[in-house]
XYZ file of C-alpha atoms in Angstrom:
695
model
C 78.704 119.179 18.409
C 74.779 119.356 18.043
C 74.771 123.205 18.677
C 77.289 123.656 16.456
C 75.613 121.822 13.538
C 71.996 123.520 14.331
C 73.316 127.013 14.413
C 75.369 126.463 11.027
C 72.069 125.216 9.757
C 70.146 127.965 10.672
C 72.585 130.592 9.958
C 72.684 128.908 6.459
C 68.793 129.600 6.030
C 68.862 132.759 7.567
C 71.549 133.933 5.039
C 69.496 132.266 2.194
C 65.708 132.242 3.168
C 64.557 131.213 -0.232
C 66.143 127.930 -0.138
C 63.404 127.032 2.501
C 60.973 128.547 0.572
C 61.816 126.611 -3.076
C 61.962 123.395 -1.416
C 58.719 122.792 0.049
C 58.197 118.986 0.701
C 55.928 118.412 -2.391
C 57.377 115.853 -4.258
C 55.771 112.427 -4.117
C 58.027 109.753 -3.273
C 58.238 105.835 -2.574
C 55.513 103.758 -0.435
C 55.993 101.799 2.005
C 53.552 99.339 3.896
C 54.201 98.897 7.373
C 51.806 97.364 10.133
C 52.607 96.803 13.936
C 51.686 94.299 16.260
C 51.560 94.837 20.030
C 50.213 92.033 22.129
C 48.815 89.848 19.736
C 46.648 92.863 18.355
C 47.843 94.347 14.478
C 47.115 97.809 13.657
C 48.059 99.734 10.371
C 50.687 102.313 10.472
C 48.371 105.126 10.437
C 46.895 104.157 13.493
C 50.035 103.851 15.651
C 51.179 106.784 17.553
C 54.150 105.526 19.422
C 55.863 102.254 19.638
C 56.980 100.044 22.707
C 60.085 97.570 23.500
C 58.648 93.876 22.110
C 56.658 95.114 19.428
C 56.772 93.745 15.688
C 56.894 95.794 12.750
C 56.387 94.601 9.373
C 57.751 96.625 6.420
C 58.143 96.565 2.807
C 58.664 98.450 0.072
C 55.421 99.341 -2.331
C 57.334 100.436 -5.424
C 55.487 99.897 -8.952
C 55.724 96.676 -11.076
C 58.350 98.733 -13.566
C 60.298 100.234 -10.777
C 63.723 100.020 -12.905
C 66.095 101.765 -9.944
C 66.808 99.187 -7.294
C 66.654 100.538 -3.812
C 68.063 98.579 -0.490
C 65.649 98.826 2.457
C 67.379 99.487 5.555
C 65.874 99.653 8.873
C 67.832 101.100 11.959
C 66.697 101.140 15.877
C 68.415 104.361 17.818
C 69.341 104.401 21.418
C 70.432 107.728 22.102
C 72.743 110.876 21.112
C 75.780 109.040 22.649
C 75.011 105.533 22.420
C 75.722 104.279 18.678
C 73.271 101.106 18.063
C 74.854 97.812 17.549
C 75.350 96.190 14.354
C 72.590 93.688 15.251
C 69.944 96.593 15.265
C 70.439 97.106 11.619
C 68.646 94.898 8.899
C 68.575 95.073 5.196
C 66.543 93.440 2.467
C 66.995 93.849 -1.515
C 63.276 95.237 -2.655
C 63.772 93.952 -5.933
C 64.118 90.254 -5.401
C 61.067 87.551 -4.549
C 62.325 87.383 -0.822
C 62.866 91.384 -0.592
C 59.496 92.235 -2.022
C 58.103 90.493 1.396
C 60.083 93.182 3.435
C 61.058 92.841 6.829
C 59.667 91.398 10.013
C 61.156 93.292 13.073
C 61.227 93.390 17.101
C 61.784 96.372 18.766
C 64.831 95.625 20.863
C 64.747 96.656 24.786
C 66.511 100.159 25.144
C 65.751 101.553 21.300
C 64.420 104.730 21.232
C 63.596 105.469 17.772
C 63.384 103.554 14.413
C 64.620 105.048 11.095
C 64.222 103.679 7.803
C 66.717 104.332 4.561
C 65.629 103.840 1.112
C 69.495 103.599 -0.721
C 69.904 103.177 -4.675
C 71.762 99.556 -4.799
C 75.915 100.153 -5.069
C 78.668 97.871 -3.449
C 78.966 98.066 -0.002
C 75.783 100.030 0.292
C 74.810 98.575 3.890
C 78.272 98.821 5.585
C 78.173 102.591 4.389
C 74.616 103.196 5.911
C 75.436 101.414 8.899
C 78.668 103.323 9.462
C 77.186 106.362 9.105
C 74.737 105.921 11.423
C 77.137 104.678 14.206
C 79.133 107.322 13.498
C 76.973 110.054 14.190
C 73.992 108.837 16.391
C 73.099 112.087 17.580
C 72.594 113.627 13.774
C 70.373 110.729 13.215
C 68.956 110.647 16.443
C 67.520 114.399 16.714
C 66.497 113.881 12.508
C 64.487 110.869 13.435
C 62.378 113.159 16.443
C 62.340 116.348 13.893
C 61.024 113.928 10.898
C 58.463 112.694 13.426
C 57.389 116.253 14.612
C 57.474 117.635 10.974
C 55.366 114.490 9.764
C 52.758 115.386 12.234
C 52.661 119.136 11.680
C 52.331 118.207 8.007
C 49.162 116.270 8.532
C 47.553 118.980 10.266
C 48.464 121.362 7.433
C 47.227 119.057 4.956
C 43.507 118.043 6.673
C 43.552 122.152 6.738
C 44.527 122.601 2.985
C 41.869 119.841 1.930
C 39.262 121.826 3.801
C 39.717 125.227 2.243
C 40.455 124.003 -1.131
C 37.308 122.103 -1.458
C 34.769 123.760 -3.792
C 31.469 125.039 -2.670
C 29.866 126.793 -5.625
C 25.995 126.959 -3.684
C 27.680 127.963 -0.222
C 29.267 131.288 -0.507
C 29.461 131.375 3.167
C 31.147 128.530 3.709
C 34.758 129.567 4.343
C 33.684 132.302 6.774
C 31.553 129.544 8.779
C 34.070 127.035 8.865
C 37.452 128.510 9.108
C 37.053 129.143 12.700
C 36.499 125.686 13.632
C 39.262 124.750 11.694
C 41.302 126.742 13.220
C 40.048 125.717 16.720
C 40.638 122.119 15.958
C 43.794 121.668 14.336
C 45.563 124.708 16.232
C 46.023 126.362 12.866
C 46.838 130.166 12.513
C 43.971 131.686 10.171
C 44.304 135.448 8.591
C 41.132 136.747 9.742
C 41.346 139.621 6.800
C 41.126 137.043 4.031
C 37.353 136.745 5.149
C 36.885 140.101 4.604
C 37.399 139.836 0.933
C 34.963 138.336 -1.770
C 34.266 134.623 -1.704
C 36.133 134.064 -4.934
C 39.397 135.643 -2.960
C 39.104 134.168 0.261
C 40.326 130.559 -0.599
C 43.903 131.925 -2.282
C 44.447 134.398 1.059
C 43.759 131.746 3.369
C 46.537 129.290 1.553
C 49.057 132.039 1.646
C 52.390 131.099 3.613
C 51.061 128.020 4.009
C 53.949 126.626 5.952
C 53.522 129.167 8.633
C 50.101 128.358 9.463
C 50.844 125.262 11.572
C 50.591 126.536 15.563
C 52.635 124.862 18.214
C 50.874 121.827 19.938
C 51.924 120.449 23.105
C 50.628 117.202 22.556
C 52.116 116.472 19.226
C 55.279 117.843 20.966
C 54.998 115.367 23.780
C 54.710 112.496 21.287
C 58.119 113.463 19.511
C 59.599 114.184 22.522
C 61.201 110.983 23.533
C 64.901 112.357 24.096
C 65.315 115.915 25.576
C 67.395 117.973 23.812
C 67.896 121.698 22.732
C 66.980 121.631 18.891
C 63.892 122.388 18.458
C 63.697 124.979 21.248
C 66.820 126.373 20.109
C 65.576 126.758 16.497
C 62.024 128.408 17.847
C 64.264 130.866 19.723
C 66.671 131.390 17.054
C 63.574 132.220 14.582
C 62.115 135.070 17.215
C 65.834 136.788 16.608
C 66.006 139.645 13.794
C 68.422 137.129 12.358
C 66.108 134.601 12.362
C 63.010 136.458 10.832
C 61.466 137.606 13.503
C 59.334 134.642 14.615
C 57.939 134.498 10.925
C 58.583 130.849 10.875
C 56.538 128.356 12.249
C 57.727 125.293 14.730
C 56.916 123.140 11.450
C 59.501 125.481 9.192
C 61.980 125.536 12.227
C 62.119 121.559 12.353
C 62.292 121.438 8.850
C 65.285 123.890 8.703
C 66.857 121.790 11.304
C 66.497 118.521 9.206
C 67.945 120.052 6.231
C 70.889 121.475 7.939
C 71.451 117.856 9.917
C 71.365 115.873 6.698
C 73.695 118.784 4.703
C 76.369 117.960 7.717
C 76.358 113.891 6.945
C 76.614 114.602 3.316
C 79.606 112.425 1.929
C 80.821 111.844 -1.844
C 78.868 108.644 -2.085
C 75.463 109.300 -0.422
C 73.521 112.470 -0.068
C 70.475 112.233 2.604
C 67.151 113.338 1.365
C 64.359 113.510 4.402
C 61.293 111.925 3.697
C 57.796 112.866 5.740
C 55.270 110.103 6.233
C 51.828 110.582 5.420
C 50.581 107.202 6.488
C 47.183 105.933 5.091
C 45.845 102.620 6.779
C 49.122 100.415 6.111
C 50.419 102.336 3.406
C 53.056 104.978 4.263
C 53.743 107.481 1.666
C 56.736 109.671 1.607
C 56.952 113.198 0.458
C 60.632 114.647 -0.381
C 61.756 118.397 -0.856
C 64.522 117.409 -3.406
C 64.182 114.837 -6.239
C 66.793 112.154 -6.069
C 69.769 111.430 -7.660
C 70.957 107.998 -8.865
C 74.678 109.451 -9.783
C 76.970 110.157 -6.938
C 76.552 111.161 -4.636
C 73.469 109.009 -4.933
C 70.262 109.853 -2.714
C 69.306 107.940 0.077
C 65.712 108.668 1.042
C 65.402 108.838 5.123
C 62.017 108.305 7.128
C 61.183 107.968 10.642
C 58.688 105.498 12.556
C 56.990 106.213 15.773
C 59.070 106.910 18.375
C 59.535 104.261 21.108
C 57.969 105.784 24.072
C 55.011 105.813 26.765
C 51.775 106.548 25.030
C 50.488 109.860 25.378
C 46.828 109.845 25.736
C 45.198 112.946 23.810
C 44.560 115.991 26.377
C 41.156 116.100 24.898
C 38.385 118.723 26.420
C 35.012 120.447 25.428
C 35.202 124.053 23.810
C 31.919 124.747 26.107
C 32.111 124.367 29.576
C 29.300 122.470 31.305
C 28.558 121.239 28.094
C 24.650 119.648 27.383
C 23.649 117.747 24.257
C 20.064 116.573 23.090
C 19.539 113.110 23.732
C 16.609 112.922 20.982
C 19.052 114.747 18.323
C 20.055 112.394 15.308
C 23.403 113.535 15.203
C 25.254 115.674 18.015
C 28.747 117.666 17.773
C 30.748 117.412 20.877
C 33.146 120.358 20.531
C 36.216 118.622 21.465
C 39.423 120.617 21.412
C 43.411 120.358 22.865
C 44.249 117.387 20.695
C 44.556 118.513 16.685
C 45.953 114.940 15.937
C 42.355 113.388 16.606
C 41.227 115.191 13.468
C 44.341 114.964 11.340
C 45.550 111.580 12.057
C 44.077 107.954 12.471
C 45.675 107.727 15.927
C 42.145 107.887 17.646
C 40.205 104.844 16.495
C 36.795 102.858 17.554
C 35.605 106.156 18.990
C 32.170 106.279 21.058
C 30.364 107.991 23.264
C 29.377 105.599 26.183
C 26.186 106.656 27.717
C 25.314 105.372 30.904
C 21.505 104.406 30.855
C 19.166 103.860 34.329
C 19.105 100.078 35.414
C 23.531 99.946 34.946
C 22.892 99.348 30.848
C 25.250 101.498 28.662
C 24.881 102.013 24.856
C 27.900 103.164 22.624
C 27.257 105.621 20.432
C 29.777 105.760 17.056
C 31.934 108.841 16.816
C 33.410 110.215 13.701
C 36.019 113.026 13.818
C 34.582 115.897 11.499
C 37.345 118.879 11.250
C 34.657 121.164 9.310
C 31.974 120.753 11.905
C 34.684 121.429 14.547
C 33.991 118.659 17.026
C 33.468 114.842 17.335
C 30.111 113.871 15.592
C 27.910 111.604 17.252
C 25.472 109.091 15.518
C 22.405 108.515 17.947
C 19.974 107.825 14.897
C 17.594 106.439 17.531
C 19.941 104.162 19.563
C 18.445 105.786 23.058
C 15.432 104.540 24.744
C 12.655 107.319 23.476
C 11.103 107.006 26.711
C 14.155 108.809 28.543
C 13.069 111.155 30.632
C 16.247 112.358 33.281
C 19.868 113.847 32.090
C 22.267 110.898 31.553
C 26.014 110.789 31.680
C 27.947 110.047 28.329
C 31.850 109.667 28.473
C 33.917 109.637 25.407
C 35.571 106.162 24.789
C 37.999 105.274 22.127
C 41.653 103.698 20.946
C 44.532 105.595 20.837
C 47.015 103.655 19.247
C 46.826 100.143 21.051
C 45.587 101.768 24.535
C 42.189 102.509 25.392
C 41.117 105.781 26.681
C 38.495 107.943 28.189
C 37.633 111.369 27.365
C 35.652 114.404 28.644
C 32.517 113.619 30.208
C 28.865 115.272 28.754
C 25.702 115.386 29.799
C 22.472 113.944 27.628
C 19.413 116.090 28.402
C 15.928 114.549 27.086
C 13.727 116.941 25.202
C 10.737 116.965 27.842
C 8.451 117.535 25.044
C 5.833 120.345 25.675
C 7.642 121.900 28.724
C 8.161 125.072 27.569
C 6.617 127.953 29.448
C 7.267 131.950 30.021
C 9.581 132.586 32.786
C 7.950 135.905 33.617
C 7.486 139.049 31.671
C 9.873 140.788 28.969
C 12.530 142.743 30.562
C 14.914 144.619 28.945
C 13.463 143.583 25.431
C 14.350 139.790 26.612
C 11.517 137.105 26.744
C 12.938 134.017 29.086
C 11.380 130.650 28.245
C 11.826 127.964 31.082
C 11.021 123.899 31.570
C 12.290 122.600 28.334
C 15.632 121.263 27.339
C 17.537 124.203 25.835
C 20.211 121.546 24.324
C 17.635 120.283 22.374
C 16.373 123.510 20.823
C 17.014 123.929 16.932
C 15.289 126.477 15.983
C 12.783 129.556 17.403
C 10.560 132.029 15.693
C 8.637 134.821 17.339
C 5.774 136.141 15.297
C 6.591 134.120 12.101
C 10.230 135.759 12.247
C 13.120 133.671 13.053
C 15.239 135.015 16.011
C 18.378 134.155 17.605
C 18.261 132.788 20.726
C 20.606 131.658 23.345
C 20.975 129.174 26.377
C 20.938 130.867 29.940
C 20.677 127.237 31.999
C 19.966 123.850 30.931
C 15.868 124.759 31.108
C 16.098 128.096 30.058
C 16.445 130.018 26.958
C 16.014 133.862 26.357
C 15.567 135.669 22.889
C 14.817 139.219 21.942
C 11.026 140.382 21.861
C 9.735 144.048 21.787
C 8.086 144.708 25.292
C 5.172 146.838 23.636
C 4.216 143.754 21.466
C 3.022 140.338 21.827
C 3.825 137.533 19.603
C 3.179 133.733 19.375
C 6.510 132.297 20.051
C 7.516 128.680 18.193
C 10.232 126.572 19.619
C 11.374 123.684 17.447
C 13.206 120.835 19.575
C 14.900 117.864 18.118
C 12.480 114.559 18.364
C 9.570 116.769 19.241
C 7.737 117.034 16.213
C 5.516 120.346 15.727
C 7.255 123.146 17.310
C 5.917 123.910 20.611
C 3.960 127.567 20.767
C 3.826 129.882 23.461
C 1.641 133.214 23.573
C 3.241 136.114 24.699
C 0.239 138.789 25.285
C 1.282 142.471 24.529
C 1.186 144.554 27.812
C -2.044 147.036 27.796
C -0.893 150.072 26.197
C -0.028 153.328 28.697
C -3.133 155.809 29.120
C -2.623 159.190 26.948
C -1.420 161.976 29.176
C -4.057 164.522 29.750
C -4.173 167.968 30.708
C -5.644 171.471 30.278
C -4.320 174.894 30.198
C -4.747 176.941 33.415
C -3.046 180.098 32.645
C -0.784 181.689 30.306
C 1.536 185.116 29.588
C 3.118 186.690 26.905
C 5.942 188.725 27.310
C 7.517 190.995 24.137
C 11.035 192.374 24.651
C 11.067 196.268 24.646
C 10.267 197.911 20.952
C 12.806 199.620 19.480
C 11.312 200.624 16.110
C 10.274 204.287 15.817
C 6.854 203.258 15.674
C 4.960 200.911 18.025
C 3.008 197.878 16.509
C -0.066 196.993 18.728
C -1.921 193.352 18.530
C -5.481 193.269 18.513
C -5.604 190.315 21.138
C -4.169 188.728 23.858
C -4.313 185.424 22.280
C -1.904 186.589 19.826
C 2.062 185.534 20.471
C 4.674 187.803 18.479
C 7.391 185.541 17.178
C 9.958 187.498 19.478
C 8.030 187.610 22.468
C 8.305 184.414 25.042
C 5.372 182.184 25.958
C 4.626 180.852 29.311
C 1.959 178.472 29.732
C 0.827 176.417 32.804
C -0.657 172.896 32.495
C -2.850 171.060 35.181
C -2.564 167.004 34.976
C -5.992 165.395 34.462
C -7.541 163.301 36.397
C -5.693 160.170 37.239
C -2.139 161.903 35.957
C 0.737 163.054 37.899
C 3.840 164.500 36.300
C 6.990 162.580 36.747
C 9.786 164.306 34.834
C 9.644 161.838 32.199
C 7.153 163.887 30.148
C 8.108 166.133 27.108
C 5.859 168.989 25.850
C 5.742 169.352 22.157
C 4.923 172.684 20.570
C 4.102 173.279 16.969
C 2.365 176.083 14.880
C -0.417 175.554 12.298
C 1.610 176.533 9.325
C 5.280 176.030 8.512
C 8.288 175.667 10.845
C 9.363 173.045 13.354
C 8.292 171.071 16.417
C 9.996 172.204 19.909
C 10.146 169.704 22.371
C 10.333 170.645 25.867
C 11.842 168.391 28.995
C 12.918 168.922 32.473
C 16.302 169.853 31.006
C 15.192 172.499 28.661
C 11.842 174.552 28.939
C 9.674 172.615 31.196
C 9.314 172.853 34.811
C 7.624 170.651 37.195
C 5.778 173.075 39.871
C 4.297 169.892 41.679
C 2.820 166.363 40.418
C -0.082 168.405 39.349
C 1.305 171.720 37.641
C 3.835 171.936 35.146
C 4.852 175.083 33.504
C 6.361 175.407 29.713
C 8.302 178.279 28.441
C 9.111 178.887 24.718
C 10.267 181.635 22.486
C 8.732 180.825 19.531
C 10.813 182.083 17.101
C 14.016 180.581 17.830
C 11.980 177.560 18.997
C 9.834 177.328 15.686
C 11.890 179.048 13.252
C 11.406 182.028 10.984
C 8.618 180.332 8.879
C 6.016 179.126 11.755
C 3.198 181.012 11.944
C -0.807 180.545 12.836
C -2.331 178.600 15.648
C -0.005 177.335 18.307
C -0.471 174.081 19.904
C 0.717 171.792 22.835
C 0.505 168.370 23.901
C 2.428 165.906 26.599
C 4.357 162.957 25.597
C 5.385 160.299 28.026
C 6.818 156.370 27.157
C 6.260 157.223 23.570
C 2.257 157.826 24.033
C 1.456 161.306 22.897
C -1.647 163.285 24.158
C -4.553 165.389 22.633
C -2.971 168.650 21.330
C -4.311 171.822 23.201
C -4.338 175.422 21.918
C -2.317 177.838 23.281
C -2.954 181.146 21.064
C -1.757 182.484 17.466
C 1.641 182.538 16.443
C 1.973 186.075 14.421
C 5.295 187.590 13.044
C 5.179 191.455 12.839
C 7.250 193.834 10.497
C 9.498 196.749 11.730
C 7.914 200.215 11.076
C 10.446 202.679 10.748
C 8.139 205.662 9.882
C 4.624 206.577 8.722
C 4.942 210.075 6.819
C 1.663 211.914 5.562
C 1.882 215.284 3.757
C 0.833 218.495 5.670
C -1.814 219.201 3.235
C -4.977 217.687 4.785
C -6.448 217.445 1.881
C -4.071 214.852 0.544
C -5.508 211.359 1.150
C -2.282 209.195 1.079
C 0.730 208.841 3.489
C 3.765 206.275 3.284
C 4.534 203.818 5.438
C 8.056 202.491 5.643
C 9.919 199.513 7.222
C 11.122 195.857 7.001
C 8.949 192.685 6.352
C 5.917 194.542 5.510
C 4.340 191.862 3.182
C 3.454 190.511 6.591
C 0.481 193.121 6.787
C -2.108 191.878 5.020
C -4.448 194.851 4.771
C -4.804 198.361 5.994
C -7.682 200.955 7.049
C -8.067 204.684 8.095
C -10.283 203.403 10.833
C -10.915 200.739 13.476
C -14.227 200.176 12.089
C -11.704 199.326 8.875
C -13.567 201.130 6.308
C -12.069 201.597 3.179
C -9.463 198.812 3.530
C -6.200 198.812 1.282
C -4.920 195.332 0.493
C -1.039 194.755 0.704
C -0.183 192.726 -2.207
C 1.124 189.077 -1.175
C 4.649 188.793 -0.661
C 5.574 192.610 -1.088
C 9.398 192.830 -1.027
C 9.519 196.413 -0.878
C 10.443 198.823 2.105
C 7.528 201.567 1.649
C 4.273 201.720 0.596
C 1.218 203.935 0.050
C -1.340 203.701 2.706
C -4.473 205.820 3.824
C -4.301 208.803 5.988
C -5.569 208.029 9.295
C -8.513 209.410 10.456
C -7.295 209.638 14.169
C -3.631 209.038 15.308
C -3.360 205.340 14.270
C -3.442 203.034 11.192
C -5.379 199.785 11.733
C -3.784 196.655 10.290
C -4.557 193.106 9.733
C -1.943 191.030 9.671
C -0.960 188.196 7.538
C -0.634 185.738 9.957
C -3.774 186.165 11.610
C -5.938 188.236 9.511
C -9.266 188.079 11.815
C -8.478 190.148 14.348
C -7.052 194.029 13.541
C -4.328 195.793 15.566
C -2.996 199.213 14.823
C 0.053 201.280 14.102
C 1.128 204.492 16.051
C -1.396 206.452 17.981
């Protein structure tokens, strides 16, 4: 029967998904005042996660003085889906009477598993009608009680998230990006990380979309409400993952809500319709949140809420998000990154929390704890409660009350600050310097060279921070309770020596000339642009070639700088001699000319420049034509790039020279008739030394 009811409800919601979306639990209903007494101790309902047989429940309606509609408050204990409760497990009170305003005092009977509360409009025969409805379909109300309890817990997690996200922070634009991962971890909430890439003004609206789907499954909450085993919620979750069920869009929270509404629809009568109410306890006040407005005409609306289930207490499975956690004993406040039990942040079930510290001599100190969902942990207030002379690690245990039952949580270690204990663990390696000797848990701030640096804990007594291995710096480490930061000097390592070398040989190899008229240089120190230059270098005293060197070659004017390595142009003959090979035209570019120089660079340190010749660009001469008449004084020189010639003369003594116009663009020009067979020239790139054409 239960299975058919559940499937009918789910199919109804799949066919009309807008029904669930258009009926959120956002209508404020009436309130109840509820307290529970267990073993002589009384707690408000907000601090009671589960009930036990023999507990006394005091409940009364908390209605406004001008309440016009008369509500009948009915309580019912349930004991199973196939076992209707007896008449004596039902109680009623007329809330509008003087006696009714005092409410009901109930004792949880042996065998009861759940408690349901009904607020029904006054009608003739209302109490018997409600009692008969519960006794006639106990399974529907058993499941509804369980699902209402689960949905109420999930709603409180969602409310805690919404309050944090909606809180304005005009002076802190990065607040949401900072706290959202902590909210997700603490409350088990699904967060859309893409929202954080938006502008601060758009982040909150984005994070609040699809609110009901934000709640993730939480094993601890389920364990609290799963007093009765049954396929209801599991089936709803399985069904929601099918194409008909929305392919997993609905969260466990939505699945439970859909189940509840479907169940109450199945017990609708001509006289009553049942409206589920989610409980939102605060102290002894239990506010009710509705998803539909009550009706006072037939069928009149009966508000249905559930109290905590009757079952053994489930202690929260707290754990620390960081393994081997150590905290600073000298800090004013500590944050314990507790995870695994989001109800600690969303409810008051955990109360009287403290961090119990074991001190030398068998003494203990309890430090008060306050859950703080935005900081993602349990905040411990130290405020000088620990001995100032604590000089050894101390064990500390989370201790508190879960409802009526005491519990102990994870153990953490408190470290003393060890003031003045930091020192270098060794020279910087791979750009990281390590400090040892202090308490990493107490470090609050680190600077290097006056700038803030990001540091990380490597061990309880060791931290690491980035530092340029080529530079020294003053490191300042600020620690909780230590006063002024401790300063550690890191000396800069000695700079590597500049690589010295000498040129011991050079060779210029020109390709075969294809032009009709040869161009001859005037010195072997001149290097034509189309040649291949090889130089031999000898390492200076105390130096050795290792293969890490780079030979840089540059011209005096224009062009690029060529860099020769063992992978490209540099050959190590032995530790003392290396050969560098370069083709200037291709390596330095067509605009390079003038004095050539080379230097050796190793480990970023450059040596002195060494002269290796003069780069001279040459024209391509096609013809030197002179008239047959010997009396004619002028000849015609033709070819390409004639602007590379500075001047021409008929004799080697360079008598009666003729200058070539700067930047001459033509391909022929008038020149003097050679006195012999050659025409002598001075080059644009090295005019001090003359060469010749022809001859």
